[in-house]
């Protein structure tokens, strides 16, 4: 049973470009979370999704950031018009049930030049 | 709102020595408590968690933590560390109801020296 798969592992974008980060949860997991880790900081919650629904996006910046978890395919975190401050590691986690343990992916490290 | 403070940003320890990584939290409601480990360029792996019951929690890789409600602490300990324990350690809390919106501390970098 493969773990949480995130791709790409590393992503370099110039200021103003779009970044698309993908997350395939573990098999049988329908709850997906996105966290962001800025340099020298802990992880910060961004958004929680269940299949086709955004349940809680209280940690998402109000502009340029969006997330989806379609019925088929991976969850996508999309950042439009990236800025240098978006450089961070973005981690996805999934769980089978609401209170089941979270399993984290290895993250996508976004660098904005 | 909840918050987590890890009192040490870096902890250097010699191999086979004991180690304690300190974590204090703040919350006006009951929380669950967690310790995660992050090896270089990897995701987080759950070491242990406290949900209820016995305040001494045993986890993987020989780690344990003790929940102290009066001091709002959840310190992580290991009696004898190995080189392979070199990693970043994160303490986290979540509410006992609803989604698992973990609130993380800033992390403690544990470096094991031979």
Short mmCIF file of C-alpha atoms in Angstrom, two decimals:
data_model
loop_
_atom_site.label_atom_id
_atom_site.label_comp_id
_atom_site.label_asym_id
_atom_site.label_seq_id
_atom_site.Cartn_x
_atom_site.Cartn_y
_atom_site.Cartn_z
CA UNK A 1 0.00 0.00 0.00
CA UNK A 2 1.78 3.09 -1.23
CA UNK A 3 2.01 6.07 1.07
CA UNK A 4 0.86 9.60 0.33
CA UNK A 5 2.42 10.60 -2.97
CA UNK A 6 3.28 14.19 -3.73
CA UNK A 7 4.70 15.53 -6.94
CA UNK A 8 6.78 17.17 -7.98
CA UNK A 9 9.31 16.89 -5.14
CA UNK A 10 10.92 20.15 -6.20
CA UNK A 11 9.34 22.96 -8.19
CA UNK A 12 11.01 26.16 -9.35
CA UNK A 13 8.88 29.01 -10.60
CA UNK A 14 9.61 32.60 -11.57
CA UNK A 15 7.63 35.38 -9.94
CA UNK A 16 4.24 35.70 -11.58
CA UNK A 17 4.01 32.11 -12.80
CA UNK A 18 1.55 29.49 -11.58
CA UNK A 19 2.46 26.55 -9.35
CA UNK A 20 0.42 23.34 -9.26
CA UNK A 21 1.16 20.84 -6.52
CA UNK A 22 -0.34 17.37 -6.61
CA UNK A 23 -1.20 14.96 -3.84
CA UNK A 24 -2.45 11.39 -4.17
CA UNK A 25 -3.72 10.19 -0.79
CA UNK A 26 -3.25 6.68 0.46
CA UNK A 27 -5.65 4.12 -0.97
CA UNK A 28 -8.97 4.27 0.82
CA UNK A 29 -8.31 7.71 2.31
CA UNK A 30 -10.92 10.35 1.55
CA UNK A 31 -9.69 13.13 3.87
CA UNK A 32 -6.88 15.35 2.62
CA UNK A 33 -5.05 18.16 4.38
CA UNK A 34 -2.50 20.65 3.05
CA UNK A 35 0.12 22.22 5.30
CA UNK A 36 2.84 24.77 4.54
CA UNK A 37 6.26 24.87 6.16
CA UNK A 38 8.09 28.15 5.81
CA UNK A 39 11.87 28.13 6.40
CA UNK A 40 12.79 27.61 10.06
CA UNK A 41 9.15 27.30 11.08
CA UNK A 42 6.71 24.57 11.95
CA UNK A 43 3.95 23.42 9.66
CA UNK A 44 0.85 25.58 9.34
CA UNK A 45 -2.56 24.22 8.38
CA UNK A 46 -3.91 25.53 5.08
CA UNK A 47 -6.95 23.55 3.97
CA UNK A 48 -8.94 20.37 4.63
CA UNK A 49 -10.84 18.63 1.86
CA UNK A 50 -13.01 15.59 1.40
CA UNK A 51 -13.82 14.22 -2.00
CA UNK A 52 -15.11 17.11 -4.14
CA UNK A 53 -15.63 19.34 -1.09
CA UNK A 54 -13.59 21.97 0.70
CA UNK A 55 -14.44 21.52 4.37
CA UNK A 56 -12.15 24.07 6.02
CA UNK A 57 -9.94 26.59 4.24
CA UNK A 58 -9.34 28.87 7.20
CA UNK A 59 -5.56 28.64 6.76
CA UNK A 60 -5.47 29.52 3.09
CA UNK A 61 -4.33 32.98 2.00
CA UNK A 62 -7.36 34.85 0.67
CA UNK A 63 -5.88 35.51 -2.75
CA UNK A 64 -3.98 33.47 -5.35
CA UNK A 65 -4.33 30.13 -3.50
CA UNK A 66 -6.92 27.46 -4.28
CA UNK A 67 -7.34 23.76 -3.64
CA UNK A 68 -9.44 20.97 -5.03
CA UNK A 69 -9.95 17.25 -4.53
CA UNK A 70 -11.94 15.95 -7.49
CA UNK A 71 -13.90 12.74 -7.57
CA UNK A 72 -11.20 11.19 -9.73
CA UNK A 73 -7.53 12.04 -9.50
CA UNK A 74 -5.23 13.72 -7.02
CA UNK A 75 -5.81 16.73 -4.84
CA UNK A 76 -4.33 19.89 -6.35
CA UNK A 77 -3.01 22.96 -4.55
CA UNK A 78 -2.78 25.83 -7.00
CA UNK A 79 -0.87 29.04 -6.46
CA UNK A 80 -1.35 31.76 -9.03
CA UNK A 81 1.10 34.59 -9.68
CA UNK A 82 3.67 33.25 -7.24
CA UNK A 83 5.80 35.62 -5.18
CA UNK A 84 9.09 35.02 -3.34
CA UNK A 85 7.20 34.67 -0.05
CA UNK A 86 5.46 31.56 -1.39
CA UNK A 87 8.78 29.68 -1.29
CA UNK A 88 8.19 26.89 1.19
CA UNK A 89 7.67 23.17 1.59
CA UNK A 90 4.08 22.15 1.05
CA UNK A 91 2.95 18.93 2.69
CA UNK A 92 -0.13 16.88 2.05
CA UNK A 93 -1.58 14.47 4.58
CA UNK A 94 -4.46 12.03 4.33
CA UNK A 95 -6.59 9.93 6.64
CA UNK A 96 -9.14 7.20 6.18
CA UNK A 97 -11.68 8.59 8.60
CA UNK A 98 -12.09 11.98 10.25
CA UNK A 99 -10.27 10.88 13.42
CA UNK A 100 -7.88 8.34 11.90
CA UNK A 101 -4.14 9.05 12.09
CA UNK A 102 -2.73 11.42 9.49
CA UNK A 103 -0.19 10.10 7.01
CA UNK A 104 2.10 12.73 5.51
CA UNK A 105 3.70 12.84 2.07
CA UNK A 106 7.33 13.83 1.52
CA UNK A 107 6.34 17.32 0.45
CA UNK A 108 6.86 19.59 -2.53
CA UNK A 109 9.57 22.20 -2.12
CA UNK A 110 8.59 25.30 -4.04
CA UNK A 111 11.26 27.86 -4.87
CA UNK A 112 10.22 31.17 -6.41
CA UNK A 113 13.02 33.01 -8.18
CA UNK B 1 -7.02 29.26 19.79
CA UNK B 2 -4.30 26.76 20.50
CA UNK B 3 -0.56 27.35 20.47
CA UNK B 4 2.52 25.18 20.93
CA UNK B 5 5.94 26.26 22.13
CA UNK B 6 9.01 24.11 21.77
CA UNK B 7 11.49 25.58 24.16
CA UNK B 8 14.68 24.50 22.40
CA UNK B 9 15.34 25.12 18.72
CA UNK B 10 18.44 22.90 18.75
CA UNK B 11 19.56 20.11 21.05
CA UNK B 12 23.00 18.53 20.60
CA UNK B 13 23.50 15.24 22.42
CA UNK B 14 26.18 12.56 22.47
CA UNK B 15 25.31 9.09 21.27
CA UNK B 16 23.85 6.80 23.96
CA UNK B 17 23.06 9.76 26.21
CA UNK B 18 19.48 10.49 27.33
CA UNK B 19 17.53 13.32 25.77
CA UNK B 20 14.47 15.39 26.59
CA UNK B 21 12.76 17.65 24.07
CA UNK B 22 10.44 20.13 25.72
CA UNK B 23 6.97 21.12 24.58
CA UNK B 24 4.41 23.38 26.20
CA UNK B 25 0.98 24.12 24.85
CA UNK B 26 -1.83 26.56 25.43
CA UNK B 27 -5.50 25.82 24.92
CA UNK B 28 -8.77 26.75 26.60
CA UNK B 29 -10.31 23.40 25.60
CA UNK B 30 -9.19 19.79 25.66
CA UNK B 31 -6.69 18.81 23.02
CA UNK B 32 -4.95 15.77 21.67
CA UNK B 33 -1.15 15.91 21.69
CA UNK B 34 1.34 14.54 19.19
CA UNK B 35 5.05 14.25 18.49
CA UNK B 36 6.23 13.94 14.89
CA UNK B 37 9.72 13.35 13.49
CA UNK B 38 10.95 14.73 10.19
CA UNK B 39 14.07 13.28 8.61
CA UNK B 40 15.88 15.43 6.00
CA UNK B 41 13.85 15.97 2.84
CA UNK B 42 11.05 13.74 4.05
CA UNK B 43 7.55 14.14 5.39
CA UNK B 44 6.47 13.84 8.99
CA UNK B 45 6.21 10.52 10.74
CA UNK B 46 4.09 10.07 13.85
CA UNK B 47 6.19 9.12 16.90
CA UNK B 48 3.42 9.00 19.48
CA UNK B 49 0.17 10.60 20.53
CA UNK B 50 -1.82 11.29 23.66
CA UNK B 51 -5.59 11.06 23.38
CA UNK B 52 -6.68 10.09 26.89
CA UNK B 53 -5.89 7.67 29.70
CA UNK B 54 -2.40 7.03 31.01
CA UNK B 55 -0.29 10.17 30.96
CA UNK B 56 2.84 8.26 29.95
CA UNK B 57 2.73 7.44 26.28
CA UNK B 58 5.17 5.11 24.54
CA UNK B 59 5.92 5.51 20.86
CA UNK B 60 8.12 4.12 18.14
CA UNK B 61 11.93 4.01 18.14
CA UNK B 62 12.10 3.93 21.95
CA UNK B 63 10.60 7.37 22.50
CA UNK B 64 8.08 8.21 25.20
CA UNK B 65 6.30 11.35 26.35
CA UNK B 66 4.48 12.40 29.47
CA UNK B 67 1.38 14.54 29.47
CA UNK B 68 1.28 16.97 32.39
CA UNK B 69 -2.03 18.81 32.47
CA UNK B 70 -1.17 21.14 35.34
CA UNK B 71 2.00 22.32 33.60
CA UNK B 72 0.46 22.07 30.10
CA UNK B 73 3.50 20.17 28.94
CA UNK B 74 4.16 17.13 26.78
CA UNK B 75 7.91 16.53 26.88
CA UNK B 76 9.51 13.86 24.71
CA UNK B 77 12.21 11.59 26.13
CA UNK B 78 14.52 8.81 25.09
CA UNK B 79 16.89 7.12 27.56
CA UNK B 80 19.64 6.41 25.02
CA UNK B 81 19.86 8.04 21.60
CA UNK B 82 21.41 6.76 18.37
CA UNK B 83 22.97 8.55 15.43
CA UNK B 84 19.86 7.64 13.43
CA UNK B 85 17.73 9.80 15.75
CA UNK B 86 19.22 12.92 14.20
CA UNK B 87 16.18 14.74 12.81
CA UNK B 88 13.72 17.57 13.41
CA UNK B 89 11.05 16.89 16.00
CA UNK B 90 7.69 18.64 16.09
CA UNK B 91 5.16 18.80 18.89
CA UNK B 92 1.55 19.39 17.83
CA UNK B 93 -1.97 19.66 19.23
CA UNK B 94 -5.41 19.29 17.74
CA UNK B 95 -8.93 19.75 19.02
CA UNK B 96 -10.69 16.63 20.23
CA UNK B 97 -13.63 17.29 17.93
CA UNK B 98 -13.77 17.72 14.19
CA UNK B 99 -11.04 17.76 11.60
CA UNK B 100 -7.39 17.19 12.47
CA UNK B 101 -6.16 20.74 12.10
CA UNK B 102 -2.83 20.23 13.77
CA UNK B 103 -1.14 23.23 15.36
CA UNK B 104 2.62 22.68 15.32
CA UNK B 105 5.46 24.04 17.37
CA UNK B 106 8.49 25.53 15.67
CA UNK B 107 10.46 22.31 15.84
CA UNK B 108 13.55 21.11 17.68
CA UNK B 109 16.57 19.99 15.72
CA UNK B 110 18.13 17.02 17.50
CA UNK B 111 21.76 16.39 16.56
CA UNK B 112 23.46 13.25 17.82
CA UNK B 113 27.23 13.42 18.03
CA UNK B 114 29.40 10.28 18.12
#
